[in-house]
Amino acid sequence: MRNVKPKKNLGQHFLVDLSVARRIADTVDACPDIPILEIGPGMGVLTQYLTTKGREVKAVEIDRESVNYLNEQYPQLRDNIIGDDFLRMDLTEIFGGRPFVLTGNYPYDISSQIFFKMLDYKAIIPCCTGMIQREVALRMAASPGNKTYGILSVLIQAWYDVEYLFTVEPDVFNPPPKVQSAVIRMTRNSTRQLDCDEALFRRVVKAVFNQRRKMLRVSLRQLIPGAALLVSDHPFMTRRPEQLSIPEFVTLTNLVEEVL
């Protein structure tokens, strides 16, 4: 069977370096003994190493040509290749509600959406690994005070410990992307619930980072009804969002909730 042609509209950049694929596959070892779900397997360069891990492997692929290729090349996975859109799926149905590791060579244009969906299912995803655009990986792993610290940093690190593992150069892909890539691993931390309204927490984080150059008292006043009533002399109000830690965002959320 002929190879699958990468499709630009799907953001496909097929990894062709087997040593890199093996290193990515090995990142799932941090969460042993549970099933693996791969997103966007393409022609299965990563899949072939995941299937050696001695556990159940399923793969979600939206590209019909890739699904046909995988069914032909990996007959042992024929019932576990899911031709669907990951962003529209109910993840509790994939392994019958059991926890699983999420991994893949993620499409760059939807990687943030994938991780936001992961957060919605964090109770059954104790570990997420894989390859994304390096710029996004740096944002996800950034600490407070860093210029790359933002929405992804706060929302993901509230629930996961993020590790930037290694950088991947463009020449190991077909076609080569115009940017560097990076492999990351996210492992659930000890937080089981935030000491605030979690939906409001997301809303506050997104609101203030959408005007990240402004002090909090300005961005909150403009974006959240009632925020003008916040105590103006609170020390948070003269700071910018990238200066707040996650516990401080929890405190800020509770301040906002008091006036809503």
Short mmCIF file of C-alpha atoms in Angstrom, two decimals:
data_model
loop_
_atom_site.label_atom_id
_atom_site.label_comp_id
_atom_site.label_asym_id
_atom_site.label_seq_id
_atom_site.Cartn_x
_atom_site.Cartn_y
_atom_site.Cartn_z
CA MET A 1 0.00 0.00 0.00
CA ARG A 2 1.35 3.43 -0.90
CA ASN A 3 2.23 5.96 1.76
CA VAL A 4 -0.28 8.54 2.94
CA LYS A 5 0.17 11.99 1.46
CA PRO A 6 0.40 14.68 4.19
CA LYS A 7 -2.58 17.03 4.00
CA LYS A 8 -2.02 20.70 4.66
CA ASN A 9 -5.62 21.34 5.73
CA LEU A 10 -5.17 18.79 8.55
CA GLY A 11 -1.81 20.21 9.60
CA GLN A 12 -0.12 16.88 8.92
CA HIS A 13 3.65 16.69 9.35
CA PHE A 14 4.62 13.02 9.48
CA LEU A 15 7.52 12.13 11.73
CA VAL A 16 10.08 10.04 9.81
CA ASP A 17 12.92 9.73 12.33
CA LEU A 18 12.48 6.39 14.12
CA SER A 19 14.79 7.28 17.00
CA VAL A 20 12.68 10.33 17.83
CA ALA A 21 9.50 8.25 17.56
CA ARG A 22 10.94 5.71 20.01
CA ARG A 23 11.86 8.47 22.48
CA ILE A 24 8.33 9.89 22.31
CA ALA A 25 6.83 6.44 22.86
CA ASP A 26 9.01 5.96 25.92
CA THR A 27 7.50 9.07 27.56
CA VAL A 28 4.37 7.06 28.40
CA ASP A 29 6.41 4.84 30.73
CA ALA A 30 5.91 7.43 33.48
CA CYS A 31 2.32 6.14 33.78
CA PRO A 32 2.60 2.34 33.47
CA ASP A 33 -0.08 -0.33 33.43
CA ILE A 34 -2.91 1.75 31.94
CA PRO A 35 -4.16 1.95 28.34
CA ILE A 36 -2.75 4.39 25.78
CA LEU A 37 -4.72 6.64 23.44
CA GLU A 38 -2.78 8.11 20.54
CA ILE A 39 -4.09 11.15 18.66
CA GLY A 40 -3.29 11.56 14.98
CA PRO A 41 -1.19 8.43 14.29
CA GLY A 42 -0.82 9.25 10.59
CA MET A 43 1.20 6.34 9.17
CA GLY A 44 1.91 4.81 12.57
CA VAL A 45 5.55 5.72 13.13
CA LEU A 46 4.83 6.32 16.82
CA THR A 47 2.13 3.65 16.99
CA GLN A 48 4.60 0.86 16.20
CA TYR A 49 6.53 1.59 19.39
CA LEU A 50 3.46 2.16 21.57
CA THR A 51 2.26 -1.34 20.70
CA THR A 52 5.40 -2.79 22.28
CA LYS A 53 4.47 -1.44 25.71
CA GLY A 54 2.41 -4.48 26.65
CA ARG A 55 -0.86 -2.63 27.19
CA GLU A 56 -4.01 -1.75 25.30
CA VAL A 57 -3.47 0.87 22.58
CA LYS A 58 -6.13 2.78 20.66
CA ALA A 59 -5.62 5.55 18.12
CA VAL A 60 -7.92 8.34 16.94
CA GLU A 61 -7.43 9.53 13.37
CA ILE A 62 -9.67 11.94 11.47
CA ASP A 63 -8.03 11.33 8.07
CA ARG A 64 -9.77 8.48 6.26
CA GLU A 65 -6.73 7.71 4.11
CA SER A 66 -4.62 7.30 7.24
CA VAL A 67 -7.26 5.05 8.84
CA ASN A 68 -7.18 2.76 5.79
CA TYR A 69 -3.37 2.71 5.84
CA LEU A 70 -3.24 1.88 9.56
CA ASN A 71 -5.78 -0.91 9.21
CA GLU A 72 -3.64 -2.40 6.44
CA GLN A 73 -0.29 -2.00 8.17
CA TYR A 74 -1.39 -2.78 11.74
CA PRO A 75 -4.00 -5.54 11.49
CA GLN A 76 -3.61 -6.25 15.22
CA LEU A 77 -5.09 -2.78 15.87
CA ARG A 78 -7.90 -3.04 13.33
CA ASP A 79 -10.64 -2.78 15.97
CA ASN A 80 -8.75 -0.05 17.85
CA ILE A 81 -8.25 2.50 15.07
CA ILE A 82 -10.99 5.07 15.64
CA GLY A 83 -11.88 7.18 12.61
CA ASP A 84 -13.27 10.24 14.36
CA ASP A 85 -12.62 13.83 15.45
CA PHE A 86 -10.98 13.72 18.88
CA LEU A 87 -12.36 17.13 19.80
CA ARG A 88 -15.94 15.87 19.41
CA MET A 89 -15.55 12.57 21.27
CA ASP A 90 -16.77 11.51 24.69
CA LEU A 91 -13.49 10.27 26.17
CA THR A 92 -15.19 8.25 28.89
CA GLU A 93 -16.41 5.83 26.23
CA ILE A 94 -13.00 4.94 24.78
CA PHE A 95 -11.75 2.62 27.54
CA GLY A 96 -15.02 2.17 29.41
CA GLY A 97 -14.29 4.99 31.83
CA ARG A 98 -10.85 3.62 32.80
CA PRO A 99 -7.90 6.03 33.13
CA PHE A 100 -5.53 6.21 30.18
CA VAL A 101 -2.41 7.96 28.89
CA LEU A 102 -2.93 10.50 26.12
CA THR A 103 -0.11 10.84 23.61
CA GLY A 104 0.65 11.72 20.00
CA ASN A 105 2.34 13.92 17.45
CA TYR A 106 -0.35 16.56 17.88
CA PRO A 107 -1.56 18.75 15.00
CA TYR A 108 -0.09 22.16 15.80
CA ASP A 109 -3.16 24.18 14.90
CA ILE A 110 -5.41 22.40 17.41
CA SER A 111 -2.97 21.39 20.16
CA SER A 112 -4.31 23.97 22.62
CA GLN A 113 -7.87 22.74 22.00
CA ILE A 114 -6.70 19.19 22.64
CA PHE A 115 -5.23 20.16 26.00
CA PHE A 116 -8.29 22.15 27.04
CA LYS A 117 -10.34 19.01 26.29
CA MET A 118 -7.85 17.00 28.36
CA LEU A 119 -8.62 19.29 31.29
CA ASP A 120 -12.31 18.45 30.97
CA TYR A 121 -11.39 14.77 31.41
CA LYS A 122 -8.52 15.19 33.88
CA ALA A 123 -10.10 12.64 36.25
CA ILE A 124 -9.31 9.85 33.75
CA ILE A 125 -6.14 11.26 32.14
CA PRO A 126 -3.37 11.04 34.76
CA CYS A 127 -0.66 11.51 32.15
CA CYS A 128 -0.39 13.26 28.78
CA THR A 129 2.72 13.22 26.62
CA GLY A 130 3.64 14.01 23.05
CA MET A 131 5.03 16.45 20.53
CA ILE A 132 3.81 19.97 19.87
CA GLN A 133 5.13 23.26 18.55
CA ARG A 134 8.07 24.38 20.71
CA GLU A 135 6.54 27.81 21.33
CA VAL A 136 3.41 26.22 22.80
CA ALA A 137 5.48 23.82 24.91
CA LEU A 138 7.43 26.73 26.39
CA ARG A 139 4.18 28.48 27.28
CA MET A 140 2.79 25.41 28.96
CA ALA A 141 5.90 24.91 31.09
CA ALA A 142 6.51 28.61 31.89
CA SER A 143 6.73 29.92 35.45
CA PRO A 144 5.24 33.17 36.81
CA GLY A 145 7.26 36.20 35.78
CA ASN A 146 8.17 34.67 32.43
CA LYS A 147 6.92 36.50 29.34
CA THR A 148 5.60 33.20 27.93
CA TYR A 149 3.53 32.52 31.07
CA GLY A 150 -0.13 32.75 30.12
CA ILE A 151 -3.52 31.08 29.90
CA LEU A 152 -2.19 27.62 29.00
CA SER A 153 0.45 27.82 31.73
CA VAL A 154 -2.03 28.58 34.51
CA LEU A 155 -4.93 26.36 33.47
CA ILE A 156 -2.74 23.31 32.84
CA GLN A 157 -0.34 23.75 35.76
CA ALA A 158 -3.29 24.08 38.13
CA TRP A 159 -3.83 20.34 37.57
CA TYR A 160 -0.65 18.93 36.00
CA ASP A 161 3.11 19.04 36.52
CA VAL A 162 4.56 19.99 33.13
CA GLU A 163 7.95 18.78 31.91
CA TYR A 164 9.66 20.11 28.79
CA LEU A 165 11.59 17.00 27.74
CA PHE A 166 13.47 17.77 24.51
CA THR A 167 13.47 19.82 21.32
CA VAL A 168 12.88 18.32 17.87
CA GLU A 169 14.22 19.93 14.69
CA PRO A 170 12.09 20.35 11.53
CA ASP A 171 14.18 18.04 9.33
CA VAL A 172 12.78 14.87 10.96
CA PHE A 173 9.33 15.49 9.44
CA ASN A 174 7.71 15.13 6.04
CA PRO A 175 7.02 17.86 5.13
CA PRO A 176 9.28 19.82 7.49
CA PRO A 177 7.33 22.40 9.53
CA LYS A 178 8.56 25.98 9.61
CA VAL A 179 9.05 25.86 13.37
CA GLN A 180 10.83 23.74 15.96
CA SER A 181 8.90 21.13 17.88
CA ALA A 182 9.17 19.88 21.45
CA VAL A 183 8.19 16.82 23.42
CA ILE A 184 6.45 17.34 26.74
CA ARG A 185 4.96 15.30 29.54
CA MET A 186 2.14 16.36 31.87
CA THR A 187 1.46 14.34 35.01
CA ARG A 188 -1.48 14.94 37.34
CA ASN A 189 -0.45 16.74 40.50
CA SER A 190 -1.99 16.32 43.95
CA THR A 191 -4.72 18.95 43.40
CA ARG A 192 -8.17 17.39 43.36
CA GLN A 193 -10.13 20.62 43.54
CA LEU A 194 -9.34 24.32 43.58
CA ASP A 195 -10.36 26.43 46.57
CA CYS A 196 -12.57 28.54 44.33
CA ASP A 197 -15.25 28.29 41.68
CA GLU A 198 -13.38 26.44 38.91
CA ALA A 199 -15.47 27.82 36.05
CA LEU A 200 -14.92 31.36 37.32
CA PHE A 201 -11.21 30.60 37.73
CA ARG A 202 -10.99 29.84 34.00
CA ARG A 203 -12.96 32.94 33.18
CA VAL A 204 -10.73 35.20 35.29
CA VAL A 205 -7.51 33.72 33.90
CA LYS A 206 -8.64 34.12 30.29
CA ALA A 207 -9.97 37.62 30.90
CA VAL A 208 -6.83 39.10 32.43
CA PHE A 209 -4.40 37.43 30.02
CA ASN A 210 -6.39 38.76 27.08
CA GLN A 211 -5.15 42.15 28.26
CA ARG A 212 -1.90 40.96 29.74
CA ARG A 213 -0.10 44.30 29.46
CA LYS A 214 -2.60 46.02 31.72
CA MET A 215 -2.76 46.00 35.50
CA LEU A 216 -5.40 43.70 36.93
CA ARG A 217 -7.60 46.52 38.20
CA VAL A 218 -7.93 47.73 34.61
CA SER A 219 -8.46 44.42 32.84
CA LEU A 220 -10.91 43.17 35.45
CA ARG A 221 -12.94 46.39 35.39
CA GLN A 222 -13.30 46.19 31.63
CA LEU A 223 -13.98 42.50 31.29
CA ILE A 224 -15.86 41.27 34.35
CA PRO A 225 -19.10 42.98 35.46
CA GLY A 226 -18.82 44.17 39.03
CA ALA A 227 -15.04 43.97 39.16
CA ALA A 228 -14.84 47.74 39.58
CA LEU A 229 -16.02 47.15 43.14
CA LEU A 230 -12.89 45.19 44.01
CA VAL A 231 -10.82 46.71 46.78
CA SER A 232 -8.62 49.12 44.87
CA ASP A 233 -5.79 48.98 47.37
CA HIS A 234 -5.48 45.17 47.25
CA PRO A 235 -1.86 44.40 46.25
CA PHE A 236 -3.01 42.25 43.31
CA MET A 237 -4.68 45.17 41.57
CA THR A 238 -1.44 46.90 40.58
CA ARG A 239 0.12 43.72 39.21
CA ARG A 240 -0.05 42.18 35.76
CA PRO A 241 -1.34 38.65 35.18
CA GLU A 242 2.05 37.08 34.43
CA GLN A 243 3.15 38.04 37.95
CA LEU A 244 0.52 35.88 39.70
CA SER A 245 1.08 32.30 40.81
CA ILE A 246 -1.71 29.74 40.60
CA PRO A 247 -2.61 30.07 44.32
CA GLU A 248 -2.80 33.84 43.78
CA PHE A 249 -5.16 33.32 40.84
CA VAL A 250 -7.32 31.24 43.18
CA THR A 251 -7.36 34.15 45.65
CA LEU A 252 -8.15 36.60 42.85
CA THR A 253 -11.04 34.39 41.70
CA ASN A 254 -12.50 34.44 45.19
CA LEU A 255 -12.16 38.24 45.29
CA VAL A 256 -14.03 38.52 42.00
CA GLU A 257 -16.73 36.13 43.17
CA GLU A 258 -17.44 38.34 46.18
CA VAL A 259 -18.56 41.22 43.95
CA LEU A 260 -20.36 39.33 41.20
#
